[in-house]
Amino acid sequence: MVIKVLEECNITPSRVARLREDTLLIDLDKSEIRDVVRCLVLEKGLHFATCVGVDYSGLSEGRLALIYILTRPRTKLVLRVLINENEDAPRVHDILPAAEWCEYEAYDLLGFKTSLPISDRFILHWGVPSNIRPLRKDFKHDVRLCSLASCKLVEKEGFVEVDPHHPFFYEHEDFLVKVVGNRIVDVLYVGSYINRGIEKVGESRLKMEQVPFIAERICGICGFTHSTAYCQAVESALNIDVPERARLERTLMLELERIESHLLLLALVAYAVGLRDIFLELLRYRELVMNACDVLVGNRKMYGLNIIGGVRYGFTLEQVRTVRELVEKLKDVEKVLDRLAESENVKKLKEVGVLPKDDAHKLGAVGPVARASGIDYDVRRDLPYAAYDMVDFEVPVMDSGDTYARIVVRYEETIQSIRIIEQVLSRRELVNGEIRAEYYSNPGKIGVGMTEAPRGENVHFIITGHDSKLYRWKVRAPTYANLAVLKRILIGESPKNAPIIIASLDPCLSCTDRLVKVRKW
Amino acid sequence: MRGYPVHDPEKCIGCGACSNVCPTDSIKVEEREGKIIWIHNVARCIRCCYCVDNCPTGALSVGGEYSMIANSLNKLFIVHELDTARCVSCSRYVPYSSNIVSHLSSKVLKIDLKCERCRLGNVLKVIEKVREL
Ligand code: SF4
Ligand code: SF4
């Protein structure tokens, strides 16, 4: 049967050697093999199993062979193509794609002469010199490929995209990390995907007193600091004295928000380094802060408390008492944070993504990023606003400037924030007195409002216009300043650390791009 | 939990203060075919409740529902129709809701509400009389 099939493919029975009952060996010439394979596999329907490269030099003089194995029921066909050292290798993979891998493998490991570009290296690393062909009989089995002097590993260049496709990031950003081998050589940040012109809305459609609600929605995590900075800008432009009670209330909410933001970041760091238990515990403590906000203003986020000249609601004694209980429970978070900072997984982030002090200053880093690099600057202390001049707190500063320092600075700030909250809650003025000052709008006045957002210094600049509207409103969110350090801290690092280094900046891209669009309906 | 504002059409006088202060333009107060229509687009509302602060009659209050689940877009709109008052002499509609009229007449003084045309007619009559004299 099979003989007949072979005859139809121009192979006379005399050329067929029977190795066993079911195994036939056929020696073919290089010029024949393509036609035979085409005929047997593509026309007669035999199954192509694989191909094998063989160095025959140990058995007969200086010859190489490529053996193709085909099968059909109860028959194995071994087609052998013997060639000389300097002949071109046989090739069938262009007519039979199934043969591609096994041919390339044979070319690579045995060093067949070919004119194909990929055949140079397919199995071995592309840096292994071309005279190394491990399956040749004259190659010793105990030689380490890369201990040879001639072995030079070429490092390939490529891009790693750290963007919403990356499991760690979900915002609209694109960090294109260029790598050579296992080293980052360049970073390109592509952002502003969600710039929808909140400033324009504030300048054109909204009245000055409506803007705080929209300003609060610049960021989903630290919104209150934006509305505070905006109100402060207007208050400084129009010379409004904010009553003490309103300032204390703002301080309280700002610090609750800072704890909430820092705990979220620290929880995410714990998640990223594989400490899921700490992640869950931190989020549980964060829930206490959210509940406190709910008790005070009726919302877990987006407090809607700020209004130009003060705040909308006065806190009552009862609310303050409930919050005090919650804060008492929150104090235990220190133990969890200790565990996070002491864990080996986080400690190995030391010396990773280092930002030296000079560079931090030159690149204009702000907030915890700058303080982790030894820059002792905190808007709360240096340009006091709200009620920060009435409370006592420390500004944690670290010198090493690495990812670990950026995490620890946030941890210490959380503890300080709890201290501030306790002091504010114990003040009598928090529940007595005026909450709002009257004001009159004047066109053409300039005001700058600054706050220390959880991520750093936050700047709002305004010029008042006619009809109690704004003439110009500019927002500089902290991440806007901090993204400048990306190149400095990422270049030279391993790409596997890139997500955690970027996360240690705590980037908030909505703030940076200033989302919100108000359209007519 | 601060939810979206709840509107009480019995108290509302259709003054439009809520629509003016709303930062996201969620509330519209329109006059249409003899009715004043108060529309709230809950999908746009950011639950700031600034409208509640500014309603002069307490027709708005902070609701407890935060999320609004609807299976069609139309259900995201809360629409209330308020009757407008009629002119006492010609019974045409005047652009004030009947609530504001009853509100004012109960509090301040009895007013006879006339539409613009009737008022203008009165003035013209007076002018004519003056001319005749
Ligand atoms: S709660 Fe705020 S956004 Fe919603 S309708 Fe009232 S003012 Fe507008
Ligand atoms: S709800 Fe209040 S503010 Fe709005 S139209 Fe009615 S009365 Fe005026």
XYZ file of C-alpha atoms and ligand atoms in Angstrom:
670
model
C 0.000 0.000 0.000
C 2.501 2.534 1.139
C 4.847 1.454 -1.630
C 2.191 2.365 -4.103
C 1.765 5.757 -2.573
C 5.510 6.260 -2.694
C 5.625 5.253 -6.316
C 3.013 7.833 -7.120
C 5.391 10.351 -5.599
C 8.265 9.219 -7.834
C 10.051 7.016 -5.336
C 10.912 3.631 -6.731
C 10.617 0.669 -4.317
C 14.313 -0.066 -4.696
C 15.205 3.103 -2.807
C 13.137 2.128 0.194
C 14.956 0.404 3.018
C 12.779 -1.429 5.510
C 14.134 -0.841 9.038
C 11.349 -2.731 10.769
C 8.007 -4.073 9.844
C 6.389 -0.627 10.055
C 9.359 1.713 9.620
C 10.694 2.652 6.208
C 13.846 4.668 5.583
C 14.248 6.596 2.360
C 17.371 8.497 1.438
C 16.499 11.521 -0.611
C 18.459 14.116 -2.422
C 18.196 17.715 -1.316
C 16.573 18.658 -4.588
C 13.875 16.013 -4.194
C 12.728 16.591 -0.647
C 10.426 19.497 -1.317
C 8.546 17.682 -4.034
C 8.318 14.491 -1.992
C 7.019 16.273 1.109
C 4.576 18.269 -0.944
C 3.319 15.128 -2.640
C 3.126 12.942 0.478
C 1.773 15.421 2.988
C -0.204 17.883 0.977
C -1.564 15.521 -1.683
C -1.594 12.056 -0.140
C -2.513 13.263 3.317
C 0.299 11.769 5.399
C 0.859 13.249 8.833
C 3.994 15.286 9.349
C 5.417 14.397 12.779
C 8.652 16.316 13.090
C 12.106 16.761 11.700
C 15.467 16.052 13.291
C 18.879 17.486 12.577
C 21.756 15.043 12.899
C 25.505 15.512 12.839
C 26.788 12.367 11.095
C 30.453 13.245 11.416
C 30.992 10.638 14.119
C 29.667 7.863 11.880
C 30.688 8.911 8.392
C 32.866 11.745 7.153
C 31.768 15.328 7.590
C 28.110 15.162 6.764
C 24.977 16.648 8.209
C 21.485 15.291 7.847
C 17.988 16.556 8.253
C 15.502 13.773 8.843
C 11.789 14.248 8.298
C 9.401 11.843 9.969
C 6.014 11.261 8.384
C 3.392 8.787 9.444
C 0.292 7.099 8.152
C -1.640 4.298 9.794
C 0.737 1.453 10.686
C 3.630 3.031 8.817
C 6.414 5.402 9.804
C 8.374 7.003 7.033
C 11.841 8.347 7.769
C 13.033 10.635 4.998
C 16.735 11.349 5.316
C 18.463 14.170 3.473
C 22.241 13.981 3.764
C 24.146 17.105 2.828
C 27.716 18.289 2.929
C 28.958 20.888 5.372
C 28.950 23.775 2.907
C 25.705 22.972 1.151
C 22.571 24.972 1.784
C 20.221 23.327 4.258
C 17.069 21.608 3.006
C 13.957 23.589 3.656
C 10.284 22.661 3.502
C 8.707 25.024 6.007
C 7.688 27.491 3.330
C 5.360 24.894 1.823
C 4.601 23.088 5.088
C 4.396 25.514 8.042
C 4.314 22.607 10.488
C 8.009 22.092 9.843
C 9.009 25.625 10.765
C 10.012 25.195 14.397
C 11.825 21.895 14.014
C 13.803 23.163 11.046
C 14.792 26.376 12.793
C 15.775 24.374 15.842
C 17.965 22.107 13.765
C 19.546 25.052 11.940
C 20.288 26.756 15.238
C 21.653 23.864 17.264
C 23.606 22.210 14.453
C 24.628 25.159 12.371
C 23.259 24.389 8.946
C 24.178 26.852 6.278
C 21.113 28.896 5.406
C 20.290 32.263 4.059
C 17.406 32.836 6.472
C 17.833 35.648 8.959
C 16.029 33.999 11.876
C 17.942 30.744 11.540
C 20.968 32.327 13.138
C 19.519 31.906 16.625
C 16.165 30.408 17.398
C 16.605 28.256 20.497
C 19.719 29.805 21.984
C 20.060 33.374 23.151
C 20.784 35.758 20.322
C 24.035 36.819 21.986
C 25.696 33.414 21.666
C 28.348 33.656 18.930
C 27.571 31.948 15.667
C 30.397 29.393 15.883
C 28.790 27.725 18.886
C 26.569 24.834 17.763
C 25.985 22.702 20.837
C 24.630 19.599 19.117
C 27.731 19.166 16.931
C 29.726 16.178 18.092
C 32.896 18.221 18.517
C 31.236 20.521 21.074
C 31.966 19.401 24.637
C 28.967 18.757 26.839
C 30.399 20.476 29.932
C 31.092 23.912 28.453
C 28.994 26.746 29.785
C 27.924 28.803 26.834
C 28.459 32.133 28.482
C 31.689 31.349 30.245
C 33.348 31.383 26.844
C 35.343 34.527 26.234
C 33.729 35.057 22.910
C 30.244 35.002 24.331
C 28.817 38.471 24.418
C 25.194 38.795 25.372
C 23.532 41.446 23.313
C 20.738 43.148 25.239
C 17.672 43.807 23.213
C 15.831 47.073 23.326
C 12.102 47.225 23.905
C 9.204 49.050 25.475
C 7.170 48.099 28.508
C 3.852 49.830 28.728
C 2.710 50.660 32.212
C -0.802 51.859 31.554
C -4.381 50.732 32.116
C -3.447 47.402 30.538
C -1.025 46.878 33.377
C -2.691 45.156 36.336
C -1.452 47.756 38.818
C -2.755 50.866 37.109
C -6.233 51.746 36.157
C -6.177 55.440 35.436
C -5.922 57.107 32.064
C -2.196 57.333 31.750
C 0.550 55.772 29.759
C 4.054 55.321 31.064
C 6.146 54.061 28.152
C 9.177 52.514 29.772
C 12.046 51.880 27.365
C 14.201 48.978 28.455
C 17.505 47.531 27.297
C 17.868 44.060 28.704
C 16.742 44.334 32.306
C 17.367 48.020 32.715
C 15.164 51.065 32.145
C 16.867 53.583 29.890
C 14.085 56.040 29.212
C 10.561 56.883 30.259
C 7.925 58.675 28.330
C 4.779 59.853 30.059
C 1.737 60.286 27.897
C -1.136 61.820 29.748
C -3.884 64.418 29.589
C -6.264 61.873 28.136
C -8.990 63.276 30.333
C -8.385 66.987 30.142
C -11.892 68.214 29.642
C -11.481 71.821 30.545
C -12.776 72.258 34.078
C -11.037 75.627 34.234
C -12.985 76.849 31.249
C -16.252 75.779 32.848
C -15.305 77.611 36.014
C -14.474 80.741 34.091
C -17.461 80.790 31.829
C -20.553 79.046 33.063
C -20.289 78.890 36.815
C -20.706 81.580 39.377
C -17.870 82.004 41.820
C -19.862 80.436 44.634
C -20.687 77.347 42.595
C -17.100 76.543 41.736
C -16.154 74.896 45.081
C -18.498 71.999 44.338
C -16.942 71.438 40.939
C -13.429 72.048 42.262
C -14.037 69.297 44.774
C -14.588 66.915 41.906
C -11.177 67.535 40.409
C -9.950 64.566 42.398
C -11.764 61.534 43.669
C -9.501 61.068 46.645
C -8.308 64.486 47.731
C -11.143 66.663 46.482
C -11.642 68.679 49.634
C -8.154 70.087 49.470
C -8.963 71.444 46.015
C -12.118 73.175 47.121
C -10.267 74.566 50.133
C -7.453 75.882 47.970
C -9.985 77.458 45.644
C -11.914 79.097 48.480
C -8.684 80.363 49.980
C -7.711 81.894 46.658
C -10.995 83.760 46.448
C -10.848 84.701 50.107
C -7.399 86.180 49.697
C -8.460 88.020 46.546
C -11.541 89.536 48.152
C -10.019 89.975 51.603
C -12.471 87.781 53.441
C -11.781 86.802 57.024
C -12.905 83.251 57.586
C -14.353 82.622 61.058
C -12.324 80.430 63.366
C -14.942 77.711 63.526
C -14.948 77.339 59.753
C -11.170 77.133 59.724
C -11.174 74.401 62.346
C -13.789 72.467 60.433
C -11.731 72.722 57.274
C -8.638 71.512 59.109
C -10.530 68.556 60.486
C -11.842 67.490 57.104
C -8.488 68.064 55.393
C -6.720 65.820 57.857
C -9.380 63.112 57.657
C -8.931 63.240 53.928
C -5.156 62.991 54.232
C -5.428 59.862 56.387
C -7.893 58.363 53.986
C -5.652 59.046 50.992
C -2.472 57.822 52.663
C -4.120 54.664 53.935
C -5.338 53.916 50.440
C -1.871 54.295 48.992
C -0.217 52.295 51.760
C -2.810 49.575 51.326
C -2.084 49.469 47.606
C 1.627 49.260 48.309
C 0.960 46.336 50.635
C -1.085 44.708 47.906
C 1.639 45.276 45.332
C 4.357 43.699 47.451
C 2.137 40.745 48.247
C 0.910 41.516 51.771
C -2.778 40.961 51.231
C -3.640 40.791 54.942
C -2.203 44.242 55.589
C -4.030 45.524 52.538
C -7.343 44.380 53.963
C -6.635 45.645 57.449
C -5.636 49.074 56.220
C -8.789 49.348 54.180
C -10.759 48.376 57.264
C -9.200 51.269 59.177
C -9.814 53.549 56.235
C -13.472 52.685 56.569
C -13.470 54.326 60.020
C -12.302 57.564 58.438
C -14.981 57.339 55.802
C -17.580 56.768 58.479
C -16.324 59.799 60.376
C -16.786 61.894 57.248
C -20.233 60.442 56.791
C -21.146 61.417 60.336
C -19.842 64.937 59.907
C -21.066 65.972 56.479
C -23.349 63.194 55.283
C -21.039 61.902 52.578
C -18.148 59.509 52.622
C -16.425 61.568 49.982
C -17.220 64.838 48.244
C -18.037 66.620 51.447
C -19.589 69.676 49.804
C -18.671 71.632 52.887
C -16.656 74.517 51.564
C -18.169 77.731 50.438
C -16.441 81.020 49.869
C -16.078 82.716 53.233
C -16.507 79.651 55.365
C -18.349 76.380 55.488
C -21.948 75.338 54.970
C -22.608 73.295 58.078
C -21.591 73.790 61.667
C -20.626 70.569 63.397
C -22.582 69.692 66.493
C -21.266 68.377 69.757
C -22.882 65.037 69.136
C -21.166 64.595 65.771
C -17.850 65.562 67.286
C -18.269 62.977 70.030
C -18.964 60.190 67.542
C -15.963 61.176 65.498
C -13.802 61.211 68.600
C -14.748 57.594 69.280
C -13.939 56.616 65.711
C -10.571 58.350 65.884
C -9.839 56.552 69.134
C -10.291 53.254 67.272
C -8.274 54.534 64.345
C -5.197 54.942 66.524
C -4.534 51.206 66.357
C -3.661 51.595 62.711
C -0.141 52.362 63.859
C 0.457 48.704 64.662
C -0.566 47.620 61.184
C 1.556 50.304 59.597
C 4.483 49.167 61.733
C 4.063 45.686 60.384
C 4.041 47.070 56.861
C 7.189 49.137 57.356
C 9.002 46.278 59.081
C 8.150 43.615 56.552
C 10.907 42.284 54.331
C 8.850 42.837 51.210
C 8.780 46.567 51.811
C 12.323 46.792 53.145
C 13.698 45.562 49.866
C 12.411 48.782 48.323
C 15.308 50.552 50.007
C 17.773 51.941 47.439
C 15.137 51.507 44.754
C 14.113 54.530 42.718
C 16.362 56.983 44.514
C 15.682 60.706 44.143
C 18.606 62.729 45.543
C 17.878 66.014 47.285
C 19.436 68.227 44.579
C 17.396 66.619 41.863
C 14.230 66.762 43.924
C 14.769 70.484 44.305
C 15.640 71.076 40.661
C 12.746 69.021 39.362
C 10.339 70.726 41.729
C 9.090 67.716 43.640
C 6.493 68.459 46.288
C 4.818 66.763 49.190
C 5.866 63.386 50.571
C 8.097 62.798 47.536
C 10.159 65.887 48.331
C 10.134 65.237 52.073
C 11.406 61.703 51.530
C 14.359 63.259 49.717
C 15.239 65.589 52.559
C 13.432 68.758 51.475
C 11.830 70.156 54.584
C 8.840 71.911 53.085
C 5.236 71.607 54.100
C 2.640 74.222 53.198
C 0.752 73.512 56.400
C 3.679 74.674 58.493
C 5.424 77.141 56.180
C 2.434 79.025 54.781
C -0.202 78.258 57.410
C -3.791 78.192 56.245
C -7.052 77.009 57.804
C -6.293 76.335 61.459
C -2.827 74.840 61.139
C -1.294 77.655 63.146
C -3.441 76.645 66.109
C -2.292 73.034 66.253
C 0.984 71.391 67.005
C 2.432 68.780 64.665
C 5.680 67.575 63.188
C 6.709 67.348 59.556
C 8.438 64.020 58.964
C 11.467 64.279 56.696
C 13.761 61.500 55.501
C 17.044 61.705 53.658
C 17.423 58.555 51.633
C 14.987 59.550 48.875
C 14.179 55.964 47.917
C 10.860 54.228 47.482
C 10.985 52.954 51.050
C 11.422 56.490 52.380
C 8.431 57.693 50.389
C 6.336 54.983 51.980
C 7.587 55.636 55.509
C 7.053 59.388 55.210
C 3.407 58.749 54.450
C 3.147 56.400 57.368
C 4.515 59.031 59.753
C 2.263 61.692 58.267
C -0.738 59.522 58.974
C 0.248 59.391 62.629
C 0.735 63.167 62.716
C -2.664 63.676 61.101
C -4.318 61.688 63.841
C -2.580 63.992 66.324
C -3.896 67.079 64.546
C -7.415 65.673 64.438
C -7.376 65.003 68.164
C -6.288 68.555 68.885
C -8.956 69.995 66.620
C -11.668 67.801 68.097
C -10.802 68.932 71.591
C -11.290 72.629 70.806
C -14.463 74.298 71.950
C -14.553 76.665 68.988
C -15.308 73.734 66.718
C -18.912 73.687 67.858
C -19.534 77.334 68.698
C -19.562 80.455 66.622
C -20.010 81.795 63.167
C -19.414 79.517 60.218
C -19.559 81.921 57.341
C -18.436 85.428 56.498
C -20.306 87.715 54.162
C -18.466 89.045 51.168
C -18.853 91.209 48.132
C -17.302 90.435 44.815
C -14.968 92.842 43.098
C -13.684 92.334 39.574
C -10.001 92.139 38.720
C -8.646 90.910 42.040
C -5.916 88.290 42.081
C -5.706 85.504 44.626
C -3.476 82.498 45.181
C -4.612 79.655 47.388
C -2.279 76.903 48.475
C -2.878 73.791 50.467
C -0.832 70.750 51.329
C -2.776 68.023 49.609
C -1.995 64.418 50.573
C 0.212 64.289 47.501
C 1.879 67.653 47.973
C 1.473 71.323 47.419
C -1.668 72.252 45.572
C -1.999 75.676 43.960
C -5.111 77.485 42.814
C -4.785 80.833 41.119
C -7.768 83.042 40.376
C -8.644 86.424 38.978
C -12.142 87.584 39.773
C -14.352 88.881 37.010
C -17.648 90.675 36.612
C -21.062 89.339 37.670
C -19.488 87.385 40.557
C -17.813 85.121 38.066
C -14.198 84.142 37.694
C -12.071 85.708 35.027
C -9.323 83.119 35.243
C -8.881 79.961 37.239
C -5.803 77.799 37.146
C -5.256 74.597 39.087
C -1.857 73.090 39.691
C -2.356 69.690 41.236
C 0.534 68.105 43.146
C 1.009 65.201 40.758
C 1.563 67.719 37.981
C 4.768 68.738 39.750
C 5.743 65.271 40.864
C 5.601 63.616 37.464
C 8.709 65.583 36.502
C 10.846 63.280 38.640
C 9.757 60.158 36.751
C 12.838 59.972 34.544
C 15.207 60.558 37.399
C 13.828 57.792 39.599
C 13.107 55.192 36.939
C 16.194 55.244 34.715
C 18.617 52.526 35.715
C 16.038 50.488 37.605
C 14.714 47.103 36.702
C 11.398 47.200 34.855
C 9.825 44.865 37.386
C 10.138 47.640 39.982
C 8.625 50.282 37.724
C 5.018 49.916 38.937
C 5.866 50.227 42.604
C 8.211 53.154 41.982
C 5.555 54.984 40.006
C 2.998 54.120 42.674
C 5.247 55.534 45.375
C 4.742 58.965 43.795
C 1.046 58.358 44.435
C 0.139 59.757 41.040
C -3.374 61.036 40.680
C -4.010 61.620 37.040
C -7.522 62.994 37.293
C -6.206 65.881 39.329
C -3.420 66.446 36.882
C -5.690 66.413 33.892
C -8.616 68.072 35.682
C -11.623 66.069 34.695
C -15.201 67.354 34.724
C -17.393 68.560 32.003
C -20.613 70.414 32.489
C -22.673 70.554 29.358
C -26.127 71.871 28.637
C -28.812 69.234 28.399
C -25.816 59.459 53.682
C -26.610 62.531 51.696
C -28.791 61.633 48.760
C -30.281 63.571 45.934
C -32.706 66.329 46.910
C -36.376 65.527 47.337
C -38.808 68.008 45.892
C -42.209 68.755 47.293
C -44.437 70.228 44.576
C -46.973 71.354 47.181
C -44.557 73.846 48.634
C -42.609 74.791 45.515
C -43.392 78.202 44.118
C -41.437 77.752 40.900
C -39.058 80.582 41.664
C -36.106 78.877 39.963
C -33.596 79.653 42.711
C -32.544 76.010 42.832
C -31.920 75.973 39.110
C -29.798 79.106 39.367
C -27.507 77.888 42.106
C -27.100 74.317 40.944
C -23.457 73.958 39.882
C -24.143 71.199 37.409
C -27.332 72.499 35.833
C -29.312 69.500 37.009
C -32.487 71.395 37.741
C -34.498 73.212 35.148
C -37.569 75.259 35.858
C -39.482 75.917 32.662
C -42.791 77.395 31.738
C -44.718 75.387 29.216
C -48.375 75.430 28.148
C -49.802 76.983 31.213
C -47.709 74.902 33.551
C -44.482 75.490 35.369
C -42.382 72.378 35.023
C -39.725 71.500 37.549
C -37.314 68.915 36.103
C -34.494 67.303 37.991
C -31.933 65.263 36.079
C -30.743 62.917 38.801
C -27.966 61.571 36.618
C -26.300 64.958 36.503
C -26.867 65.820 40.139
C -23.737 65.644 42.286
C -25.660 65.535 45.590
C -24.128 68.750 46.857
C -27.515 69.869 48.148
C -26.689 73.487 47.535
C -30.153 73.824 46.057
C -31.612 72.763 49.400
C -29.736 75.564 51.129
C -31.113 78.099 48.717
C -34.754 77.118 48.359
C -36.796 79.923 49.913
C -39.809 77.809 50.804
C -38.306 74.573 52.043
C -39.745 72.679 49.119
C -36.444 70.860 48.744
C -34.959 68.594 51.375
C -31.951 66.316 51.554
C -33.000 62.839 50.551
C -31.699 59.555 51.828
C -31.418 57.809 48.467
C -27.967 58.156 47.005
C -28.105 55.985 43.946
C -30.829 55.986 41.416
C -31.295 52.798 39.515
C -33.339 53.023 36.392
C -33.817 50.831 33.394
C -34.424 53.687 31.035
C -33.060 57.141 30.672
C -36.424 58.814 31.182
C -36.719 57.437 34.660
C -33.679 59.440 35.688
C -35.711 62.602 35.354
C -37.971 63.709 38.139
C -40.649 65.912 36.620
C -43.199 67.865 38.597
C -45.813 70.088 37.086
C -47.004 73.136 38.945
C -50.194 74.899 38.029
C -49.896 78.502 37.065
C -52.309 81.122 38.238
C -54.879 82.689 35.964
C -55.628 86.289 35.329
C -58.647 87.305 37.388
C -60.220 89.313 34.597
C -59.542 87.359 31.399
C -58.480 83.933 32.818
C -55.389 83.706 30.669
C -52.347 82.091 32.281
C -49.840 84.293 34.034
C -46.281 83.130 34.458
C -46.517 82.618 38.192
C -47.373 79.396 39.890
C -50.619 79.302 41.821
C -48.557 78.364 44.872
C -46.764 81.683 44.943
C -50.046 83.510 44.618
C -51.659 81.679 47.488
C -48.425 81.948 49.454
C -48.308 85.691 49.027
C -51.988 86.338 49.499
C -52.057 84.346 52.700
C -49.047 86.173 54.068
C -49.004 89.671 52.755
C -52.126 91.026 51.244
C -54.883 90.100 48.964
C -53.697 90.529 45.420
C -55.626 90.493 42.240
C -53.408 88.900 39.714
C -53.812 90.179 36.227
C -52.004 89.201 33.118
C -49.784 91.573 31.260
C -52.368 92.332 28.617
C -55.070 93.238 31.076
C -52.667 95.384 33.021
C -51.537 97.059 29.829
C -55.155 97.446 28.805
C -55.900 99.183 32.064
C -53.014 101.539 31.584
C -54.135 102.331 28.040
C -57.626 103.012 29.263
C -56.275 105.375 31.868
C -54.126 107.129 29.300
C -57.119 107.515 27.000
C -59.152 108.940 29.814
C -56.391 111.379 30.640
C -56.257 112.441 27.009
C -60.016 112.926 26.915
C -59.731 115.154 29.899
S -27.941 68.602 44.972
Fe -26.482 69.980 43.981
S -26.253 69.136 41.949
Fe -28.060 68.174 42.777
S -29.703 69.456 42.069
Fe -29.131 70.257 44.063
S -27.626 71.861 43.646
Fe -27.851 70.640 41.785
S -37.799 73.976 44.677
Fe -37.542 75.781 45.941
S -35.944 76.962 44.885
Fe -36.677 75.435 43.433
S -38.271 76.460 42.275
Fe -39.309 75.438 43.950
S -39.403 76.953 45.563
Fe -37.906 77.722 44.098
